[in-house]
C-alpha cells in the first residue's frame, strides 16, 4: 500500500457492553490539521442515520512522543485534529446495538459491522490505500471460537504494528484501495456456519450467524440456477470472482443491503429449511430466495450501473435522484422472475407473487398522489420514514417500479415483434454505463430504447413514471399469455392471487390487530367505510351493533348486515364513542391471473 496508507484496527473490546473500538493510524502529511468525518448514511439505504451518534469517546495522540493532540468537534459527524503534519493515531469506541444490516450490532453470538459505522474518513486522503486489522481478545474464553469473515481482500502483510499483540489477540488482516472500498465490505466476527458452491467460475459462500441445523446444501442447490441466471443475463466477463451471502439470523426481522462483492441479509431463522424438512418450498423460504436474488442482481444494477449522482455521492447528506424506480423497481421484477425462469418455482407460483404485488398497489391510494419518480426523489423522508398514513399518500418505487418493469418488458416485445425485451435493455445498461461505472442520466431508459431499439417509450414513462397512472397491463398481457382479473379479498390476511375461498361481502376499510378487548386500528384506507365513519388510527374498536367483536366476528357481522349502516363502538384516548359505519360492498382490489395460453407463458418465461 505504500507509506501513504491509512491503517485501521478494529477490536472487539467489550461485547458485553455492545462496544467495539477502532484505532486509525494516519501517516505523515502536509496539513497542520486534519478533518475526520463519519458518513451519515450508507449507500443502498436512502435515509440519514447519523452513525456518528454511536461514537462514545474519541482521542488522538502524536506518533512521535505519544502526546495528546487537540480535537475540536465541528458538527454532528466531523472533528478537527491538530497534527502539525506529523503521524498520529486516532482512537474511538463505538456503541453497536442496531440489529439491522445497515449499521453495527454485537451480542453473545457475533458482531456485525458496516464500515460506515466504524471507519472515520480523513479529508484529502479518501483515495489513498487502507489496511484493516480485526482483533479478537484471546483472554476472553467466550470469544475463543470466533472468526472474522468479510469479502474484503486479505492483506499480504499480516504483521501488526506491535508484535506483542500476537499474544493477546487473534487477528485478521485486509487491504483496500481507498476509503470508498473499505466501507463497502461488511464484517462479520463470531460463530458461523458456511457453505460454498461454484457457478460459472464464481465462488459463492453462504454464511449464517451461529450454528444451526439449516439445510445449507438445499439452499445452495436452489441458489445455483438463480445465480446462473444473473451471471448469464449480463455480458461477461463477470465483475466478480467471489461473492459472499452473509445472513444474520433472528427470531424476527427482514432486510437486505447490497455491496459490490457481498450482501448482508437479515432473516427469520425458522423460515429457512432445516435438515429433514419436506422438500416443498414454504412462502417464507421462497421469499428468502427472492431476497438473495434481489441483492445479487444489485451486483450489476446499483453497485456498478448506478444513477450519475451516486457515482461519488456525498455521504454527509442526502443525495437525491429520480431514478430509484429503475434500480429497485427493475431489480424487484428480476428477483422473482429469475426464480421462475430457473425452475426454482413454477409459473403458477410466480403469477401469484406478481398478483400480490399488483394487489398491494391497488390498495394504495397514494399511487394517485405520488409518481414513481417523486417516490424515488423523496425516498429519504417519505419512503424510509413511513407513518401509518403512508398507504394513502405515497407509492413504493419498489412495488410500482417492478410493475413498470413488467409493462416495459411487454411493451418492448410488442413493439419489436419479440425482437427486444427488458433483458435487451439491461445488457445495454451494463455495456454503456455499468462496466465503467459512469452513471446514468434521468432519461437513460427513453434514450437507450429510442437509440438502440428505435422504440419510443416516452409516452409510457410519462404516464406511469412521471405521472400517476396505473400501468395498463390489459393491452400488453397477450405477450405473456395471461389475463389479469380482480376480486374482493377473502379475509384480512389475503394478499392477492388465485383463491378458492369465498370472498367477503362488506369491507371495514381498515387494518386492525387483536387487543385484549376488541381491535386496535393500525391503518385506515382512504375512501372506504372506516374513514367515512370517522375511524382514526389507534382507535380501539369494541363493538359492532352492540356486540363485542374479535376479527372473525367483526367480519361475519359486516357480511350478514342487511342495513345501509351500523353502529360502531370504539374507544379513543379514553373516551367511549359511537359512530355510524356505512355498509359498503367489498372493493375488488385483489389481483389474480388466468392463464390463457400456456405455450406463450412458457416462452415468455424462457
Short mmCIF file of C-alpha atoms in Angstrom, two decimals, residues 117-324:
data_model
loop_
_atom_site.label_atom_id
_atom_site.label_comp_id
_atom_site.label_asym_id
_atom_site.label_seq_id
_atom_site.Cartn_x
_atom_site.Cartn_y
_atom_site.Cartn_z
CA UNK A 117 -20.49 2.85 11.24
CA UNK A 118 -16.86 2.20 12.07
CA UNK A 119 -14.27 3.93 9.90
CA UNK A 120 -13.61 7.65 10.02
CA UNK A 121 -12.52 9.21 6.75
CA UNK A 122 -9.65 11.69 6.52
CA UNK A 123 -10.22 14.70 4.29
CA UNK A 124 -7.74 14.74 1.43
CA UNK A 125 -6.93 11.04 1.89
CA UNK A 126 -10.06 9.37 0.52
CA UNK A 127 -8.11 7.97 -2.44
CA UNK A 128 -5.17 6.53 -0.52
CA UNK A 129 -4.89 2.85 0.36
CA UNK A 130 -6.36 1.43 3.56
CA UNK A 131 -5.44 -1.57 5.67
CA UNK A 132 -7.57 -3.20 8.33
CA UNK A 133 -6.63 -5.47 11.20
CA UNK A 134 -9.53 -7.14 13.02
CA UNK A 135 -8.70 -8.21 16.57
CA UNK A 136 -10.48 -10.54 19.00
CA UNK A 137 -9.01 -10.72 22.55
CA UNK A 138 -7.56 -14.10 23.47
CA UNK A 139 -8.19 -13.62 27.21
CA UNK A 140 -11.98 -13.87 26.81
CA UNK A 141 -12.90 -17.59 26.64
CA UNK A 142 -16.32 -16.71 25.25
CA UNK A 143 -14.66 -15.47 22.06
CA UNK A 144 -12.25 -18.36 21.62
CA UNK A 145 -14.09 -19.87 18.63
CA UNK A 146 -14.98 -16.59 16.93
CA UNK A 147 -13.74 -15.99 13.40
CA UNK A 148 -13.75 -12.97 11.10
CA UNK A 149 -15.49 -13.07 7.71
CA UNK A 150 -15.70 -10.40 5.01
CA UNK A 151 -15.45 -10.03 1.25
CA UNK A 152 -12.60 -7.56 1.80
CA UNK A 153 -9.34 -8.68 0.14
CA UNK A 154 -6.86 -10.25 2.53
CA UNK A 155 -3.59 -8.42 3.07
CA UNK A 156 -0.26 -9.93 2.18
CA UNK A 157 1.25 -8.06 5.13
CA UNK A 158 -0.04 -9.74 8.30
CA UNK A 159 2.44 -8.27 10.76
CA UNK A 160 0.87 -5.98 13.41
CA UNK A 161 2.40 -2.66 14.36
CA UNK A 162 3.30 -4.20 17.71
CA UNK A 163 4.41 -7.85 17.76
CA UNK A 164 3.09 -8.30 21.30
CA UNK A 165 -0.47 -8.26 20.00
CA UNK A 166 0.01 -11.85 18.84
CA UNK A 167 -0.06 -12.88 22.49
CA UNK A 168 -3.32 -11.10 23.34
CA UNK A 169 -5.32 -11.07 20.11
CA UNK A 170 -6.47 -13.32 17.33
CA UNK A 171 -6.17 -11.13 14.25
CA UNK A 172 -7.13 -11.00 10.59
CA UNK A 173 -5.60 -8.63 8.04
CA UNK A 174 -7.16 -6.95 5.00
CA UNK A 175 -6.30 -4.27 2.45
CA UNK A 176 -8.38 -1.93 0.31
CA UNK A 177 -7.58 0.54 -2.44
CA UNK A 178 -9.39 3.52 -0.89
CA UNK A 179 -11.87 4.66 1.74
CA UNK A 180 -14.86 4.03 -0.52
CA UNK A 181 -13.68 0.43 -0.81
CA UNK A 182 -13.21 -0.27 2.90
CA UNK A 183 -16.75 0.88 3.77
CA UNK A 184 -18.28 -1.42 1.11
CA UNK A 185 -17.32 -4.68 2.81
CA UNK A 186 -19.42 -5.53 5.89
CA UNK A 187 -17.56 -7.51 8.53
CA UNK A 188 -18.88 -10.50 10.47
CA UNK A 189 -16.99 -11.72 13.54
CA UNK A 190 -18.33 -14.64 15.54
CA UNK A 191 -19.76 -18.12 15.36
CA UNK A 192 -20.99 -19.02 11.89
CA UNK A 193 -21.90 -21.82 9.52
CA UNK A 194 -20.51 -21.55 5.99
CA UNK A 195 -21.13 -23.41 2.76
CA UNK A 196 -19.52 -22.79 -0.64
CA UNK A 197 -20.58 -23.54 -4.18
CA UNK A 198 -19.40 -22.52 -7.65
CA UNK A 199 -21.32 -21.17 -10.63
CA UNK A 200 -19.69 -20.29 -13.96
CA UNK A 201 -16.28 -19.72 -12.41
CA UNK A 202 -17.58 -17.63 -9.49
CA UNK A 203 -17.18 -18.99 -5.96
CA UNK A 204 -20.12 -18.26 -3.67
CA UNK A 205 -20.04 -18.54 0.12
CA UNK A 206 -23.16 -18.80 2.25
CA UNK A 207 -22.59 -17.54 5.79
CA UNK A 208 -25.25 -17.84 8.51
CA UNK A 209 -24.82 -16.48 12.01
CA UNK A 210 -24.50 -19.02 14.82
CA UNK A 211 -24.52 -22.78 14.49
CA UNK A 212 -27.76 -24.19 13.10
CA UNK A 213 -29.48 -27.25 11.65
CA UNK A 214 -30.29 -25.43 8.43
CA UNK A 215 -30.10 -27.41 5.20
CA UNK A 216 -27.36 -25.38 3.51
CA UNK A 217 -26.93 -27.80 0.64
CA UNK A 218 -30.58 -27.41 -0.26
CA UNK A 219 -30.28 -23.61 -0.19
CA UNK A 220 -27.16 -23.82 -2.36
CA UNK A 221 -28.92 -26.11 -4.84
CA UNK A 222 -31.74 -23.59 -5.19
CA UNK A 223 -29.43 -20.59 -5.46
CA UNK A 224 -27.19 -22.10 -8.14
CA UNK A 225 -29.67 -21.67 -11.05
CA UNK A 226 -30.71 -18.22 -9.75
CA UNK A 227 -27.11 -17.03 -9.67
CA UNK A 228 -26.51 -18.58 -13.08
CA UNK A 229 -29.49 -16.62 -14.45
CA UNK A 230 -27.98 -13.30 -13.35
CA UNK A 231 -24.47 -14.21 -14.49
CA UNK A 232 -25.81 -15.21 -17.90
CA UNK A 233 -28.04 -12.15 -18.30
CA UNK A 234 -25.16 -9.67 -18.17
CA UNK A 235 -22.40 -9.94 -20.79
CA UNK A 236 -19.13 -11.41 -19.49
CA UNK A 237 -16.53 -11.05 -18.16
CA UNK A 238 -18.09 -11.20 -14.70
CA UNK A 239 -17.16 -8.30 -12.41
CA UNK A 240 -16.67 -10.74 -9.52
CA UNK A 241 -14.77 -13.96 -8.89
CA UNK A 242 -16.00 -14.45 -5.31
CA UNK A 243 -19.27 -13.47 -3.62
CA UNK A 244 -20.45 -13.69 -0.01
CA UNK A 245 -24.09 -14.11 1.07
CA UNK A 246 -23.90 -13.00 4.73
CA UNK A 247 -27.12 -13.78 6.65
CA UNK A 248 -27.88 -12.64 10.19
CA UNK A 249 -30.47 -15.00 11.64
CA UNK A 250 -33.01 -13.65 14.10
CA UNK A 251 -36.32 -14.69 15.58
CA UNK A 252 -37.91 -11.90 13.55
CA UNK A 253 -36.57 -9.33 11.13
CA UNK A 254 -36.12 -8.84 7.42
CA UNK A 255 -33.70 -6.89 5.26
CA UNK A 256 -31.01 -6.92 2.65
CA UNK A 257 -28.29 -4.49 1.64
CA UNK A 258 -26.13 -4.88 -1.43
CA UNK A 259 -22.37 -4.47 -1.69
CA UNK A 260 -20.01 -4.94 -4.62
CA UNK A 261 -18.75 -8.35 -3.57
CA UNK A 262 -21.25 -9.40 -0.92
CA UNK A 263 -24.65 -8.82 0.55
CA UNK A 264 -25.81 -8.56 4.15
CA UNK A 265 -29.18 -10.16 4.90
CA UNK A 266 -31.41 -10.32 7.99
CA UNK A 267 -33.92 -13.14 8.09
CA UNK A 268 -36.07 -15.24 10.47
CA UNK A 269 -34.15 -18.44 11.15
CA UNK A 270 -37.17 -20.74 11.15
CA UNK A 271 -38.38 -19.59 7.74
CA UNK A 272 -35.40 -21.44 6.27
CA UNK A 273 -35.37 -25.20 5.54
CA UNK A 274 -33.99 -27.39 8.29
CA UNK A 275 -32.29 -30.72 7.73
CA UNK A 276 -35.05 -33.32 7.41
CA UNK A 277 -37.76 -30.85 6.33
CA UNK A 278 -40.08 -31.80 3.45
CA UNK A 279 -38.87 -30.79 0.00
CA UNK A 280 -41.75 -28.40 -0.72
CA UNK A 281 -40.91 -24.70 -0.55
CA UNK A 282 -42.70 -22.57 2.03
CA UNK A 283 -43.61 -18.98 1.23
CA UNK A 284 -41.03 -17.83 3.77
CA UNK A 285 -38.26 -19.81 2.07
CA UNK A 286 -39.27 -18.57 -1.40
CA UNK A 287 -39.11 -15.01 -0.06
CA UNK A 288 -35.58 -15.71 1.18
CA UNK A 289 -34.53 -16.97 -2.26
CA UNK A 290 -36.07 -13.86 -3.84
CA UNK A 291 -34.18 -11.68 -1.35
CA UNK A 292 -30.90 -13.38 -2.29
CA UNK A 293 -31.81 -12.97 -5.96
CA UNK A 294 -32.61 -9.29 -5.44
CA UNK A 295 -29.36 -8.43 -3.65
CA UNK A 296 -27.17 -10.44 -6.02
CA UNK A 297 -28.77 -8.68 -9.00
CA UNK A 298 -27.61 -5.43 -7.42
CA UNK A 299 -24.02 -6.60 -8.04
CA UNK A 300 -24.54 -5.16 -11.51
CA UNK A 301 -27.62 -2.99 -11.17
CA UNK A 302 -26.90 -0.42 -8.38
CA UNK A 303 -23.30 -1.22 -7.42
CA UNK A 304 -21.93 -0.71 -10.94
CA UNK A 305 -24.82 0.54 -13.08
CA UNK A 306 -25.98 3.47 -10.96
CA UNK A 307 -27.52 6.95 -11.19
CA UNK A 308 -24.98 9.59 -12.15
CA UNK A 309 -25.35 11.37 -8.78
CA UNK A 310 -24.48 8.12 -6.99
CA UNK A 311 -21.09 7.66 -8.67
CA UNK A 312 -19.44 9.79 -5.99
CA UNK A 313 -22.23 10.52 -3.50
CA UNK A 314 -21.85 12.91 -0.59
CA UNK A 315 -22.25 10.61 2.42
CA UNK A 316 -22.63 13.54 4.79
CA UNK A 317 -26.08 14.48 3.49
CA UNK A 318 -28.92 13.35 1.24
CA UNK A 319 -28.13 12.66 -2.42
CA UNK A 320 -31.33 13.00 -4.45
CA UNK A 321 -32.25 11.10 -7.61
CA UNK A 322 -35.44 10.39 -9.59
CA UNK A 323 -34.10 7.01 -10.73
CA UNK A 324 -34.71 4.57 -7.87
#
